[in-house]
Each structure stands twice: as C-alpha cells, then as structure tokens.
PDB file of C-alpha atoms in Angstrom:
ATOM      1  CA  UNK A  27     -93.786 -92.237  22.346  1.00  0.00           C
ATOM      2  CA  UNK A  28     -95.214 -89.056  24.098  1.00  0.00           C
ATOM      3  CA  UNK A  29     -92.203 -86.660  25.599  1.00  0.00           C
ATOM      4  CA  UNK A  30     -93.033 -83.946  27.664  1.00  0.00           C
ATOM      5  CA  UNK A  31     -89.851 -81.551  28.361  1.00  0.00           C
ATOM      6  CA  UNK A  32     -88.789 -79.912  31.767  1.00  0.00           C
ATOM      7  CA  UNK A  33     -90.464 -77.077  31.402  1.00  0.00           C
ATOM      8  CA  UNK A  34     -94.296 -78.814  30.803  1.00  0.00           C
ATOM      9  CA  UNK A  35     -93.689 -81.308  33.883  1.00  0.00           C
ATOM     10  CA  UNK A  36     -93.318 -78.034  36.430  1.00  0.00           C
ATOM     11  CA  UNK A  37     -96.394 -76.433  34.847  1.00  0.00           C
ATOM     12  CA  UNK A  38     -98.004 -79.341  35.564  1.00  0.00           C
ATOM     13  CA  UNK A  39     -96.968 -80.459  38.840  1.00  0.00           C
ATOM     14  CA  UNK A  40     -97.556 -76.624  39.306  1.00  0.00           C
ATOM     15  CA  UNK A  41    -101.384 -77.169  38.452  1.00  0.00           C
ATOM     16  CA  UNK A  42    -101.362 -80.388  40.874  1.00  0.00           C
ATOM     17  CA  UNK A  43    -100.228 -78.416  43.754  1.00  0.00           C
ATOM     18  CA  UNK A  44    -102.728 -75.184  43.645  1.00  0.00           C
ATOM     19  CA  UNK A  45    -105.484 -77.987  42.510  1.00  0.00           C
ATOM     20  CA  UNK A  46    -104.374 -80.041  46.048  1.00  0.00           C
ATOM     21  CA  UNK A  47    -104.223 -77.482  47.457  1.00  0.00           C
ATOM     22  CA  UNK A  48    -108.136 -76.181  47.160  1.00  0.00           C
ATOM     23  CA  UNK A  49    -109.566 -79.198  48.218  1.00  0.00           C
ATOM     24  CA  UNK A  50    -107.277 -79.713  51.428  1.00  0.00           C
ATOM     25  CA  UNK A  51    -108.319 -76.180  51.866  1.00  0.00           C
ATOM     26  CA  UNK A  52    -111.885 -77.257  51.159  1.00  0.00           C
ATOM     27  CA  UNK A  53    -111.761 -80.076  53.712  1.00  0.00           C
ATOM     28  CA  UNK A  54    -110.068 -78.557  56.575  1.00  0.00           C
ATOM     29  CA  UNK A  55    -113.401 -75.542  56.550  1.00  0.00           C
ATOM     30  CA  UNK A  56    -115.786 -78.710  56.529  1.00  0.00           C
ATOM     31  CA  UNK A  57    -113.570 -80.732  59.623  1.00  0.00           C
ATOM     32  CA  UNK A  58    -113.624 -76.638  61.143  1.00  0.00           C
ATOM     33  CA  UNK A  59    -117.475 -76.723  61.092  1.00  0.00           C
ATOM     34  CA  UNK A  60    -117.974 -80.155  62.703  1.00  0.00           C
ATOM     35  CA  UNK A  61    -115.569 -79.744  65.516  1.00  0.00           C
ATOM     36  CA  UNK A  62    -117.908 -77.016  66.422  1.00  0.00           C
ATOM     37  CA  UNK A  63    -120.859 -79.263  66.935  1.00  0.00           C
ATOM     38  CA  UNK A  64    -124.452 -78.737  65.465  1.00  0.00           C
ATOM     39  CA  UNK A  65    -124.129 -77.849  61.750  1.00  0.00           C
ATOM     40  CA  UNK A  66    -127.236 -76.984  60.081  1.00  0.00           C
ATOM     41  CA  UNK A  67    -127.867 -79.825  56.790  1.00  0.00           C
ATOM     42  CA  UNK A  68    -128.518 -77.795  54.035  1.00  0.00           C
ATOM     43  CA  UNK A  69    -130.558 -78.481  51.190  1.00  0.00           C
ATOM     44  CA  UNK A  70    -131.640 -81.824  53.059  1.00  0.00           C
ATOM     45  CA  UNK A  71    -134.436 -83.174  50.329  1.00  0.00           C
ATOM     46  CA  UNK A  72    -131.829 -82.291  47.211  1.00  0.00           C
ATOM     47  CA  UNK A  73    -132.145 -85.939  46.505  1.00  0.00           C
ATOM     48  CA  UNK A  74    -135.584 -86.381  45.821  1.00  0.00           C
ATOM     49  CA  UNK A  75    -135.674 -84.738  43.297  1.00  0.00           C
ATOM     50  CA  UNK A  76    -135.550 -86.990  39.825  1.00  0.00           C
ATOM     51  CA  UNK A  77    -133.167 -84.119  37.823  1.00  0.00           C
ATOM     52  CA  UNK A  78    -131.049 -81.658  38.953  1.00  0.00           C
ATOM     53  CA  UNK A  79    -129.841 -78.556  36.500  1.00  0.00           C
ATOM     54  CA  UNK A  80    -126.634 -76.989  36.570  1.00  0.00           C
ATOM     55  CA  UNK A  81    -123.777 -74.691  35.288  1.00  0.00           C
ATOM     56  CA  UNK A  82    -120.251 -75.291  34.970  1.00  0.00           C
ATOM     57  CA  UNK A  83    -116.728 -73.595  34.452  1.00  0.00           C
ATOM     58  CA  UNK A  84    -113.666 -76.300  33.921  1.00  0.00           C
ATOM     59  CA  UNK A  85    -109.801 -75.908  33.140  1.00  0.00           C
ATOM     60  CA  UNK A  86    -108.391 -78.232  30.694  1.00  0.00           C
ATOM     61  CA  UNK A  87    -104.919 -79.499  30.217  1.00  0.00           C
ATOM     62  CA  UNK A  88    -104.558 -80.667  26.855  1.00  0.00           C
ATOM     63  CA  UNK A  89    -101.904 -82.332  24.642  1.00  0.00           C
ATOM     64  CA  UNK A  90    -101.622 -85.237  22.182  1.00  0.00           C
ATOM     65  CA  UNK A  91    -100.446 -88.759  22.709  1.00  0.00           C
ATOM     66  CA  UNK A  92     -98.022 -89.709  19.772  1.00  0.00           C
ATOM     67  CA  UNK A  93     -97.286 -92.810  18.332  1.00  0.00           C
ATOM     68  CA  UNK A  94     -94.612 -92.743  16.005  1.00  0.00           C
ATOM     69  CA  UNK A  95     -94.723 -94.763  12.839  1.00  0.00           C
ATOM     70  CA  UNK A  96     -92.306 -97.063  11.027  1.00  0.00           C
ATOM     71  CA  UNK A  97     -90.879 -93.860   8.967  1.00  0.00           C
ATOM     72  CA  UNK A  98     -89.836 -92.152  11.901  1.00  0.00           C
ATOM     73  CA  UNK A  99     -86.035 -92.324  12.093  1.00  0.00           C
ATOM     74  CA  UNK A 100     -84.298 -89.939  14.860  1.00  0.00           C
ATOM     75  CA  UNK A 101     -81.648 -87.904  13.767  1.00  0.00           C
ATOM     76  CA  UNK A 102     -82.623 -88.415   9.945  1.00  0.00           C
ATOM     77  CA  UNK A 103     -85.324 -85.461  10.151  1.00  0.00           C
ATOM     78  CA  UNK A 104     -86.522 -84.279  13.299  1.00  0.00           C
ATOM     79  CA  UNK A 105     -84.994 -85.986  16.063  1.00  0.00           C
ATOM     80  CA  UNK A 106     -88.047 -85.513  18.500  1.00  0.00           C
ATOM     81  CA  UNK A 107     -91.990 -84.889  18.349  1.00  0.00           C
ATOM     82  CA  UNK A 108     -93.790 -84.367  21.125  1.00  0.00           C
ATOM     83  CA  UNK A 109     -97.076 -82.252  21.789  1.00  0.00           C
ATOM     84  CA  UNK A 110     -96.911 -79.959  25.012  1.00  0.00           C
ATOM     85  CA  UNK A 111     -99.372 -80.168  27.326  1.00  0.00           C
ATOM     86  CA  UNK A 112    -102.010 -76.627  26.913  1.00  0.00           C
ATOM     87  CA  UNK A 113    -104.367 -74.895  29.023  1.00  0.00           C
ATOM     88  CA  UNK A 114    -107.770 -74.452  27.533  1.00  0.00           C
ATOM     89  CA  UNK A 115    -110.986 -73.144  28.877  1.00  0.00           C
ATOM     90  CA  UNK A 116    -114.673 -74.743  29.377  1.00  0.00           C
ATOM     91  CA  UNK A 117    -118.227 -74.054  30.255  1.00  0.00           C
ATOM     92  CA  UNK A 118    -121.001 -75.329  30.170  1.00  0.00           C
ATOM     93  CA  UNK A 119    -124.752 -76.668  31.622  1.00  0.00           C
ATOM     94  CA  UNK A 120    -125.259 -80.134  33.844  1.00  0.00           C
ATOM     95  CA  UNK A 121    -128.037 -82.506  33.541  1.00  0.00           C
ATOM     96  CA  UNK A 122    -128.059 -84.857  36.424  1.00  0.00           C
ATOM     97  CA  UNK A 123    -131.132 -87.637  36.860  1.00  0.00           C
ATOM     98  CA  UNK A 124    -131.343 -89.799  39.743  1.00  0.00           C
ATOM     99  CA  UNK A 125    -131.336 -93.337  39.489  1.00  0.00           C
ATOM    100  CA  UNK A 126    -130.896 -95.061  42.882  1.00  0.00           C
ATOM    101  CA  UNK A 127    -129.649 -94.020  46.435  1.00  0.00           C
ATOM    102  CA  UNK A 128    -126.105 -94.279  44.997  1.00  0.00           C
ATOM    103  CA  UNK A 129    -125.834 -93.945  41.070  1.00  0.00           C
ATOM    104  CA  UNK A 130    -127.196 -91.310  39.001  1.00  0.00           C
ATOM    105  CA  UNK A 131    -126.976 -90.891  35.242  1.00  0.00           C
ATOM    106  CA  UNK A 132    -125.413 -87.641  34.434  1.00  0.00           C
ATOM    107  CA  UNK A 133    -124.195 -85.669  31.143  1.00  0.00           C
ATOM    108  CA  UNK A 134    -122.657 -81.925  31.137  1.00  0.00           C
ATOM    109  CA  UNK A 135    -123.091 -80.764  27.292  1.00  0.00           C
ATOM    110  CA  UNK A 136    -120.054 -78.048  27.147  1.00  0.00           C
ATOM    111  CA  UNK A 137    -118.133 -76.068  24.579  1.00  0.00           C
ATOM    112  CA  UNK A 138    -113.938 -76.136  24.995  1.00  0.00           C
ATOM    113  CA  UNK A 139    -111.644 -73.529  23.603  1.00  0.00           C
ATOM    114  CA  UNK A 140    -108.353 -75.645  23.099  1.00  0.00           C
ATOM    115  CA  UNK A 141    -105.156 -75.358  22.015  1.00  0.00           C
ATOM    116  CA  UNK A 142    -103.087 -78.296  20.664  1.00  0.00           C
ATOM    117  CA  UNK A 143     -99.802 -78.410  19.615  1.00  0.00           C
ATOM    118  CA  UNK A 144     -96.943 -80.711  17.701  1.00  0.00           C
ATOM    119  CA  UNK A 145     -93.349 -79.120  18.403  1.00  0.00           C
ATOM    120  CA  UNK A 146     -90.632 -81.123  15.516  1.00  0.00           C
ATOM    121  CA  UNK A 147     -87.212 -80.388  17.050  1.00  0.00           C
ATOM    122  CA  UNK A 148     -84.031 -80.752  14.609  1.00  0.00           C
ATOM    123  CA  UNK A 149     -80.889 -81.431  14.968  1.00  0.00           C
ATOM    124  CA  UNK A 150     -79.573 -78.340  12.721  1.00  0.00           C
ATOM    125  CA  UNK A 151     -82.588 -75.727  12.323  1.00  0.00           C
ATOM    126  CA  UNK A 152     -84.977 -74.032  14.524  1.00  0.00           C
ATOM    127  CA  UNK A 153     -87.928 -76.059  16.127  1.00  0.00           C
ATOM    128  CA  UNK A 154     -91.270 -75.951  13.903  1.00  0.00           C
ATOM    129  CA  UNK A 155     -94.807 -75.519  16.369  1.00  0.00           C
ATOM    130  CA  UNK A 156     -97.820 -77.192  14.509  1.00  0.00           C
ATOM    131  CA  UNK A 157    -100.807 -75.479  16.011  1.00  0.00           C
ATOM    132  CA  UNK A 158    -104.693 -76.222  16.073  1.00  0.00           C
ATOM    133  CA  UNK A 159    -106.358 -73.765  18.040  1.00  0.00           C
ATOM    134  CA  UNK A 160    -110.203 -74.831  17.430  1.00  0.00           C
ATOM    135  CA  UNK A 161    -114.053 -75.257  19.112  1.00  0.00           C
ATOM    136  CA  UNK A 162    -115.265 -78.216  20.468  1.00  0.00           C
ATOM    137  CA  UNK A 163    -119.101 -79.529  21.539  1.00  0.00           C
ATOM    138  CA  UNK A 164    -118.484 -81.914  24.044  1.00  0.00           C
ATOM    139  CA  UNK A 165    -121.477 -84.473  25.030  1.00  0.00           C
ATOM    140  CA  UNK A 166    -120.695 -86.910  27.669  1.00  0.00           C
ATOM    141  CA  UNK A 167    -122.899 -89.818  28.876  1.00  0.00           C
ATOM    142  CA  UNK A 168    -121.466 -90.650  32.768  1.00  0.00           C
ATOM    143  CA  UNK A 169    -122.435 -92.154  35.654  1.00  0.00           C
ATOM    144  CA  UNK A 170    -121.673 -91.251  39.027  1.00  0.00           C
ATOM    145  CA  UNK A 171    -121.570 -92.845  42.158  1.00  0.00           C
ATOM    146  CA  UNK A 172    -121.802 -91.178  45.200  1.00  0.00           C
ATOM    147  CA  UNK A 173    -121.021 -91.934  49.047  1.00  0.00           C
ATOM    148  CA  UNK A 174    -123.219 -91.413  51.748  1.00  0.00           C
ATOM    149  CA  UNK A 175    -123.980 -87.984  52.251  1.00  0.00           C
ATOM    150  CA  UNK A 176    -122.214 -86.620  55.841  1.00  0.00           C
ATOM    151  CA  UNK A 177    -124.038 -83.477  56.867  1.00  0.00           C
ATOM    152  CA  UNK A 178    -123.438 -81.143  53.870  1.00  0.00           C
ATOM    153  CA  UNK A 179    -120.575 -83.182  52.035  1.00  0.00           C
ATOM    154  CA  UNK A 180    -120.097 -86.317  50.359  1.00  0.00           C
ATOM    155  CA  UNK A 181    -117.410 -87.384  47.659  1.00  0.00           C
ATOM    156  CA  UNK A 182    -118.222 -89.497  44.006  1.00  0.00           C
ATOM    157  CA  UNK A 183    -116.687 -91.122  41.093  1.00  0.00           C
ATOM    158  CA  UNK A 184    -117.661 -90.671  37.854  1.00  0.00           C
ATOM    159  CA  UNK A 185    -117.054 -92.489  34.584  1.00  0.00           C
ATOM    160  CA  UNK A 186    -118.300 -92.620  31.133  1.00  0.00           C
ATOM    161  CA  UNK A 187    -117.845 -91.863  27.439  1.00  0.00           C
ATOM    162  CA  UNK A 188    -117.837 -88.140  25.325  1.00  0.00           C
ATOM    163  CA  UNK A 189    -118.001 -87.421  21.955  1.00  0.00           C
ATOM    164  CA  UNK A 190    -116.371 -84.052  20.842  1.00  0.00           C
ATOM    165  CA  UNK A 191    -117.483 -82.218  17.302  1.00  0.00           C
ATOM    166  CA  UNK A 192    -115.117 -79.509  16.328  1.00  0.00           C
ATOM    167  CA  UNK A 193    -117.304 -76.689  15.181  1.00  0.00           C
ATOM    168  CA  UNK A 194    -114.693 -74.695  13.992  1.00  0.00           C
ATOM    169  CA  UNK A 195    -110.514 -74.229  14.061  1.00  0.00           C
ATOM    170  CA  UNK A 196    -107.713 -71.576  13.259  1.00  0.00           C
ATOM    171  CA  UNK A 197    -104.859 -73.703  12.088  1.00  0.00           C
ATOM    172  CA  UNK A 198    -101.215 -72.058  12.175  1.00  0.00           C
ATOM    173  CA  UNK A 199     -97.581 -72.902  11.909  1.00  0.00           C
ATOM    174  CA  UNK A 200     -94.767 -71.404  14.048  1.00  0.00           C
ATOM    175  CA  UNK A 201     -91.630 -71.606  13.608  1.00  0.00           C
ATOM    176  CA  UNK A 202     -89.391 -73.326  10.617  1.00  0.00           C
ATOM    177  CA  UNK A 203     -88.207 -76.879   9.606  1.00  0.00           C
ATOM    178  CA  UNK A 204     -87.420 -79.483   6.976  1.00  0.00           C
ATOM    179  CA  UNK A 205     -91.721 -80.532   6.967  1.00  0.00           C
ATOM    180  CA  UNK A 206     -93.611 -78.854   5.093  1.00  0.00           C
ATOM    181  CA  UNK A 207     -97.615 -78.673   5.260  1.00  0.00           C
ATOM    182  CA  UNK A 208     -99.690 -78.350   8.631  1.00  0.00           C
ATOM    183  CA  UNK A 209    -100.740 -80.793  10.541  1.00  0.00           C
ATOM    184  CA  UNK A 210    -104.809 -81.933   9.920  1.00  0.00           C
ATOM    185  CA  UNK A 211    -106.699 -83.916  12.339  1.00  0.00           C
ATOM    186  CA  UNK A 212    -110.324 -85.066  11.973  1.00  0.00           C
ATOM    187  CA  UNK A 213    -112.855 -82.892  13.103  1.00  0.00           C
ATOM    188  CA  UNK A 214    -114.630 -85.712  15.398  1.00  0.00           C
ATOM    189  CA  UNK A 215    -113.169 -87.326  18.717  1.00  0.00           C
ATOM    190  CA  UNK A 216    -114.406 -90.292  21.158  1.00  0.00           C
ATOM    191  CA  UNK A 217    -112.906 -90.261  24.737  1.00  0.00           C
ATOM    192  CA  UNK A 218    -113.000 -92.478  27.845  1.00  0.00           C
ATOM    193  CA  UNK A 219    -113.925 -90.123  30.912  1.00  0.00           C
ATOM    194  CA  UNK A 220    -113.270 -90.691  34.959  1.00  0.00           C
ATOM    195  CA  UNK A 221    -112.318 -88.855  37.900  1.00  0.00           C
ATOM    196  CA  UNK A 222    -113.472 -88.456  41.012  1.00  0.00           C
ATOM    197  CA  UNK A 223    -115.403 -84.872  42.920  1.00  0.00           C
ATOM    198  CA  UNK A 224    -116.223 -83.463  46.194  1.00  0.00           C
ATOM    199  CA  UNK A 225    -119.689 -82.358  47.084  1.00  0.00           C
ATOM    200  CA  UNK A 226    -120.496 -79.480  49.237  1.00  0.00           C
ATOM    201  CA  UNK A 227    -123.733 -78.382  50.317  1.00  0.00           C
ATOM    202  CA  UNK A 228    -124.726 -74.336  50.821  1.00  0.00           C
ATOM    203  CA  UNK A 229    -127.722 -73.321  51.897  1.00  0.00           C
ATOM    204  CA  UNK A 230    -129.341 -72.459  48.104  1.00  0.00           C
ATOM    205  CA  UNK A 231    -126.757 -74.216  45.726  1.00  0.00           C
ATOM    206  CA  UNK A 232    -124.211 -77.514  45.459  1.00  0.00           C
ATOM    207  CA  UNK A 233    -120.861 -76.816  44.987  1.00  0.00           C
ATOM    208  CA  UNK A 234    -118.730 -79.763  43.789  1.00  0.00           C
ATOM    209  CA  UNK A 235    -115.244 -79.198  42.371  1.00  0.00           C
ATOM    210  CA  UNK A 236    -114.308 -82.445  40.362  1.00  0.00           C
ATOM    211  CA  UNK A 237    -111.092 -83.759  39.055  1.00  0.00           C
ATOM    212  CA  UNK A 238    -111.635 -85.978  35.543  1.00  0.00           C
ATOM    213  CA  UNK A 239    -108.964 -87.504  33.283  1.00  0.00           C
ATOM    214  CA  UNK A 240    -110.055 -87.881  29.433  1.00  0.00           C
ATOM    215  CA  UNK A 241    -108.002 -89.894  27.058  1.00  0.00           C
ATOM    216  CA  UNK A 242    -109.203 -90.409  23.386  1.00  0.00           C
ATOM    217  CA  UNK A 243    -110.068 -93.635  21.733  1.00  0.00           C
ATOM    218  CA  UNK A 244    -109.764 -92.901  17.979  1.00  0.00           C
ATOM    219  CA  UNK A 245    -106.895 -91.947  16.033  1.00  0.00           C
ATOM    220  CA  UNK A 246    -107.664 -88.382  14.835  1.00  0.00           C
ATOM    221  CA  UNK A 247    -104.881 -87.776  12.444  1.00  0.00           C
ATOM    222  CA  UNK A 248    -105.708 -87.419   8.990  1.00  0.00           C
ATOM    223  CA  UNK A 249    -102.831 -88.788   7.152  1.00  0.00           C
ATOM    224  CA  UNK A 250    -103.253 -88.629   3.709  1.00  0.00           C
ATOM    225  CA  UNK A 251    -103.664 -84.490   4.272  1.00  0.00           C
ATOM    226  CA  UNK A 252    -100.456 -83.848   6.146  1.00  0.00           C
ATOM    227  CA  UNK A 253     -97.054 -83.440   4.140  1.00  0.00           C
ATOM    228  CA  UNK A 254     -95.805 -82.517   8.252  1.00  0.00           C
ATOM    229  CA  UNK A 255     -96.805 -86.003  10.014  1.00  0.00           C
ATOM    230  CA  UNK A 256     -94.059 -88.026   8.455  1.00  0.00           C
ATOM    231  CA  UNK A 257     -93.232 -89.841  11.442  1.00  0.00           C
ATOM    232  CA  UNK A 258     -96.116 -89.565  12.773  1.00  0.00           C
ATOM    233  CA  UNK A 259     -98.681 -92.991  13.043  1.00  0.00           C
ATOM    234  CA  UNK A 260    -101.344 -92.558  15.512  1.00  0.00           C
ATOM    235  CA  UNK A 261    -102.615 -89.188  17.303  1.00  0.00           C
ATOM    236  CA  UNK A 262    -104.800 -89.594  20.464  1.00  0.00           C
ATOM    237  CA  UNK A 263    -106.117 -86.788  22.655  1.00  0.00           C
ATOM    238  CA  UNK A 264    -105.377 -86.785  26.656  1.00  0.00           C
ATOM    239  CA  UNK A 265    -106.798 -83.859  28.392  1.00  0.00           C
ATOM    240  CA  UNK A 266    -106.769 -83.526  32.467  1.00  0.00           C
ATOM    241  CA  UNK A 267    -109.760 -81.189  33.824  1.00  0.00           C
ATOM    242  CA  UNK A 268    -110.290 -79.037  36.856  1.00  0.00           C
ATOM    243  CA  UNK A 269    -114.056 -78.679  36.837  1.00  0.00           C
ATOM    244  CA  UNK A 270    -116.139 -76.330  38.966  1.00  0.00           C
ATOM    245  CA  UNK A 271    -119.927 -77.470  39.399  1.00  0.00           C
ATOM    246  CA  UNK A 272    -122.705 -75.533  40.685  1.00  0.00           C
ATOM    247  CA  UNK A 273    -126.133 -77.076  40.581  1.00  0.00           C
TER     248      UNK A 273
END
C-alpha cells in the first residue's frame, strides 16, 4: 500500500491551491476582457496550419506506488515503506499535427530531472532514505481534443501513452537501518498519460498551461539486485505535472 505522511499531503494540497489558483486567475482576465465588448481574435488562422512547434517548461510531482509483497511483515523489520511524493523539473519541445476540427495528434519529447525516494521507518533505529536522483527522455504519443475555440480561449483533454529511458542516475542512501543494499530500479518506464489544459491566445504566441496525471504500467523494480526491497513486490511510478506550453 502507498502511505503518504502529514507533512507530503500539505505540500501537496499546497501545490493544488497556487496551481487553482493561476487558472481562476487566468479565467477571471479572459471573463474581464469580454465584459468589455469587442476583443480582437488573435492568431485567427492558427488552425490551418497542419503542425504547430513549441517549447515547454513543466513541474513534476513524483513518488512511487508500492506494493508490498508476501515477506513484508510490520513490526518484524521496518514497520512502514512509503515513497514521498518529490518535486522535479522538465523541459522540453512540442510537436502538434492537426487531424480534424477537434482532435490533433500531439507528442512533447522532454528531458525530467527527478528525484525518487523509498523512506523504511523502524520501530527501534533511525529511518533509512533510498534515493534515485536520475535523467529521464520522455516520448509521449497523445491525442488531444479540443473545444470550440471562444475568441482567444478554448480548453482540451489530452490522453495517451510515454515511454521514459533513464539516461543516467546518482544513486544514494540516507540515513541508517536493518536493510542493507540500495534500492535498483530498471532503467526503462511505460506510463498512461491524461489531463486536461487551457488555451489562450496572444497576439504572436499560444499560451496553454495544462494539468496531466502519469501513472506507470510496468513494475520497475529490479529484484534480484536489491538486498533493501525485502518487502517490497511491485514498484510503479505516479507523477502529477504542472506544464507550461508556448507554441
């Protein structure tokens, strides 16, 4: 079972507020503008063009979903595992082709800076922080819908699939405990994407900040290389991102 403590549910409720926050703020400039009648479209033949290029900056939150095997016994070695949830950093380019007056095929080819942890607590000794701070290339396949276009907004869903390669990691073990070893997790992930954006158009760029939810399909733990997993039977990845989109 995943367990996130007190202190990782206020960061994130935290990060839910400021993120509500910037799109009510977002909304309430675009309801300011109508009420004050003729508002000039911008950008009005963006969609007839077949691709559109783009640049983005995103915000991950990041953490492992545990599932704890047959072997794990609380209160016999560490009473609790759980992975807090991380902030990371993104970036990366967009590649959007049109496909019809509401779906377009879309994929955003990015490189994440993440942080992932597994925090043993026990009942007698100090808690033990496994660490795997690595880089990821991240290549999505989505597909967006989009509303009808109102003036100079319009809202979408997206949905698809990403693969993640980790180029490279800096593994690292904090703390002390009754496990030994580090914990080693494959160097290849496969995720189901979707979330939801807002469009806004400016007179030479789109601005669209998006909201997607990732959550891994493939157990990434590697087993037979960790001495520190006991208890340990599946590892999936969950991520929440705040993405900023300019194309």
């Amino acid at each position: 079972m995943h367990t996130i403590n007190l202190r990782d549910l206020l960061h994130l409720y935290r990060t839910k507020i400021i993120i509500s926050f910037a799109i009510l703020c977002v909304f309430s400039q675009e309801v300011k503008a109508q009420g004050q009648g003729y508002v000039r479209r911008h950008l009005e033949y963006y969609d007839d063009k077949p691709i559109h290029y783009g640049i983005l900056f995103a915000m991950p939150f990041t953490s492992y979903n545990i599932r704890h095997s047959d072997a794990f016994v609380p209160g016999d070695s560490a009473y609790l595992i759980q992975s807090p949830m991380k902030t990371a950093f993104r970036m990366g380019f967009i590649l959007n082709a049109y496909l019809s007056e509401r779906f377009d095929i879309r994929t955003t080819p990015s490189v994440s800076l993440y942080e992932r942890q597994i925090k043993y607590s026990y009942p007698n000794s100090p808690d033990k922080i496994d660490k795997r701070e690595s880089t990821w290339l991240e290549i999505p396949l989505l597909i967006k819908y989009k509303s009808k276009r109102r003036v100079n907004t319009r809202m979408y869903m997206i949905a698809g699939v990403t693969l993640g390669l980790e180029t490279n990691v800096k593994k690292s073990t904090a703390g002390t405990g009754s496990a030994g070893g580090r914990l080693d997790t494959q160097t290849s992930d496969f995720t189901f994407d979707c979330g939801v954006g807002y469009e806004r158009f400016f007179e030479f760029f789109k601005f669209a900040p998006e909201l997607r939810f990732s959550s891994g399909l493939k157990n990434v733990l590697n087993p037979s290389k960790n001495s520190s997993a006991v208890g340990i039977g599946k590892l999936t990845t969950h991520t929440v991102t705040l993405y900023l989109n300019f194309e």
